[in-house]
Amino acid sequence: MQSDQRVPGKQEHGALKYEDGGEVNTNTSPPSHGRNTGVRSAALYRWGLCAVPLLVLLALWGGQPARADAPSASSCHAEQLTAAHVNVELRLANHAHTKVEGRGVTTVRVPRSWEYAEGLLLQKGSVAYRNAMRCLLRDEQESGRPPQQYLRVREWRSSNPAVSVEPDWVEVEYPTTFWFDQPGMFRVGPWEVDVQPGQWKLSLVPPTALAGARWDSVVVDLGGLEASSVAPEPSTAGNGTMRWGDPDRPQESSSLLTVRVAPPWQRAWAAVSGKSAFLVSNNIGMAAWWVVMSAIVAVAALRARRRPAHIEATGLEIRSSTVMLQWGLVSAVISLTFLPPQYTLLGQDPWKIVIGILVGWALTATGRPKRSVLLAASLVAAVGGLVAGWPSLFGLPQKLSSPGTGSVHSFAPLVAMTAALLWLWLAGLALWIWRLACEGGLIRTPASPWRLRRLGPVLAVITILLLGWEWWTQDRGWERASWLSDRSVQEYGWLHRSFLSEHLVSYTIQLPAWCVAGTWVLTGIAIVALLRARDLAFPVPCADPTRLDCLLLAVFFAVVVAYRQGSYAGSQAGAVLWLVLDIAGFYALLAVGKRWAVLAQHLEGSGDTPRLSEAITEAGHSDLIARARRYRELTDELRDMEPGKSEGAASRHAAEKERHAVERELSGLHRWRSPTGTANTARPWLPGQFTVMDIALSWGPHARWWENARRAALLAAAFGLPGTLLILWFFYQGEQTEWMHTAQDSFGAPEMIRQFLLWELTAAGAGLVLGALWRLLPGRRGPTRALSLTAVYTLLIILGILGNLLTDQPLGNWAIAICQMLLVLTLTSLAMDADTFRAERRLWPSRFGLLLSIYQLRGFSAQIAYVLAQLAVLIAIAKFFIGPDIRTMKF
């Protein structure tokens, strides 16, 4: 779901800034005290075995030497390039973009007589190829790039330069991509870009070797942006596109031409939001979402302890509310500490990492681990904290990311520090998930909680995989930054180490914030656990959730299910507003259900008749199902007794008599048993607009509302799996640059896996809300109830779209999200209706046949058409995104 932020926006939330401009998109049992020394030694021995693969990785990473090539030519022979021809295009994409994107193509035609022309035809990694490309794309006197620019390269390439050969010419086509997402000056291809709050400057600065070449054509398409000044004047201009033919170099300027752009406020804000006063509002908005969410969770937990579900709070209620209260406080603290804005105020890099390690250890310790796990966590924290707190002991500078950090072997302490912080946070979150589930009664508490031999190896493997991905992305990032560098110069190895050290330290700093961005999942687990504990507190099944249960469900809907929007113009200042709107939308749905739901209607009769939800009891549920089945049989018989089929007066009279008997029995089925059970009490009638079949389907398959919720959650998770895969595929295929970023993002592959899990949790959460509110939602059939919940989900998306339209941002995959949610909930509701009559399952060859009987074919035909219409819309959307139209569409 875009990229939209997940927390507070579901897809983009927690998106962190790389320093190079990229984005990151983030047991109830007490510890044992009776262990002997031998057991502790065995546990530490097993921990040592778990750490062996990690140490091997450290050695491999730390010992990788910088590569060096043969010396390059000292001159590019610029005098031989005066006959070369150069064409340059730069097109900006402004409309429907969060940040302005620039795509440039530089085409150079050089004569075959040039000294290095043949080198362009060689392998991409060869010295001759690199030297030739460096002459055409970089200044001759530079060693690839100025040293400080290696660490923050903002030039991206979706593919290598294309080289074509003619009898007398060699043509090189060099594509580049960049974004106006940070203030300051940077180089991309032949362009020098200067981003300032109120003005952007684009200057075409030819490489030294091509200064005397013929620049046949320069095309600049501003994509709807307005130019404040242009020098020199273009040869032609129209429809926002300017063209120069062999422009003259302005006096006292190294650039061939300069275009100054006055960006609209949306783009100007997004480009400098990370370094301007607007960052304050962004910080406040992000922090407010977490604080308000944690405060609501804490208040709900306190109310649950003071107002138990039944007469007196059970032990399970007390434990569940206590652990939810504790988690609400913990989540507020860690979110305020490690969200990007606040984290930048913690001081120098070592202290940020030290705080991250300490909080990771505290998170593990408060998860109530076994003593062996706590001891291992303490040792890991000590090692990581020692490297971060006293880097000089390991030959590292006080500022860990300083250029030229030590020798290549000094990376081993840095990797150990990163591994320690990552292991601690993974252990802490895993233990808290286990604790919330166990103390909330979602799973049976095992005889012994997680031991080191169980937890240690799993976390070690995950840590190695994450560090392995980080190493791979760093390697690709260095290749992107240094692909034209002269690897024979002495400073190459220094630059390589500087790049690796800075990005590894940056990754370590961002790890806690990335982990915090997904902690809303633990909040959802805590709420579900407390809901279950409160339902089990009733000695008899409770028909509907209580007021406090509805509050918990509202927070769950807002945190887990609702499609929250991302940033607007680079800011999440209004993030907390979505939390309020999501909860308000939930209560609006309850208000509609209170008026129009089937079970909210009163029985018809004399006196003060109860609501249908109050008249149905667990003891009478089986009778309700039997009467509903009899209703289906009688209506089928009545449909077959069409007038005029019988021959003769006697036969018609017998048929009418039989029809009247069926009608009387049908009428009797709509008489409700007296709640008091006395013979003299008049039996009330079901509401005239509803049948006994409507009542049975509205009650659902289980007596407890919690069981309905649990069943619907499992069904929705299964039905949502194909849709989750489809949404992720659309997201990563929708933009040509997504895979490019993912392959060079330290959190690229892990974020993809996490998004898959989060979308599955969203589907399951939507099913849980549907099942919990099954008796409170309007509609006679399950699909109608699904439609009402999807309507609230869609309304919140539409409100977000209005903000996207105002800021001229991409709308995202909202259509796919709505169709997927509607389809999942519709299929879940059909399965719930079938489960209502699960006792008849053995009488039918398939669940489909049972549904045919439940909906009595004619009604079911409409439901099938309804589902098929949803599939048709989803396929149409898929064809639009997959087909060629979307690839060629100009925004």
XYZ file of N, CA, C and O in Angstrom, residues 84 92 157 196 233 341 395 479-480 491 672 711 727:
52
model
N 33.962 15.363 -31.773
C 32.887 14.613 -31.126
C 31.594 15.422 -31.119
O 31.602 16.664 -31.163
N 12.282 16.625 -16.285
C 11.847 16.591 -14.886
C 10.414 16.079 -14.814
O 9.565 16.456 -15.634
N 21.697 5.121 -11.634
C 21.634 4.589 -12.988
C 20.806 3.313 -12.962
O 21.092 2.392 -12.197
N 18.069 24.998 -3.373
C 17.893 25.934 -2.279
C 16.390 26.064 -1.984
O 15.556 25.717 -2.832
N 19.550 32.345 -23.930
C 18.196 32.123 -24.382
C 18.128 30.857 -25.235
O 19.026 30.598 -26.054
N 13.766 12.257 13.861
C 14.029 13.628 14.302
C 14.643 13.705 15.690
O 15.620 14.398 15.903
N 41.344 1.166 17.537
C 41.961 1.891 16.438
C 40.998 2.695 15.609
O 41.290 3.019 14.449
N 30.086 0.477 -5.883
C 30.251 0.374 -7.329
C 29.533 1.520 -8.035
O 30.035 2.051 -9.033
N 28.360 1.882 -7.534
C 27.638 3.007 -8.133
C 28.403 4.308 -7.956
O 28.441 5.156 -8.856
N 44.663 7.283 -3.087
C 43.543 7.594 -2.213
C 42.332 6.693 -2.438
O 41.345 6.805 -1.718
N -41.507 -15.923 18.135
C -40.353 -16.119 18.999
C -40.789 -16.702 20.332
O -41.862 -16.377 20.851
N -12.384 -16.765 14.055
C -12.614 -17.520 12.828
C -12.482 -16.636 11.590
O -11.857 -17.020 10.600
N -0.319 -6.954 -4.367
C -0.038 -5.562 -3.990
C 1.459 -5.300 -3.982
O 1.929 -4.272 -4.491
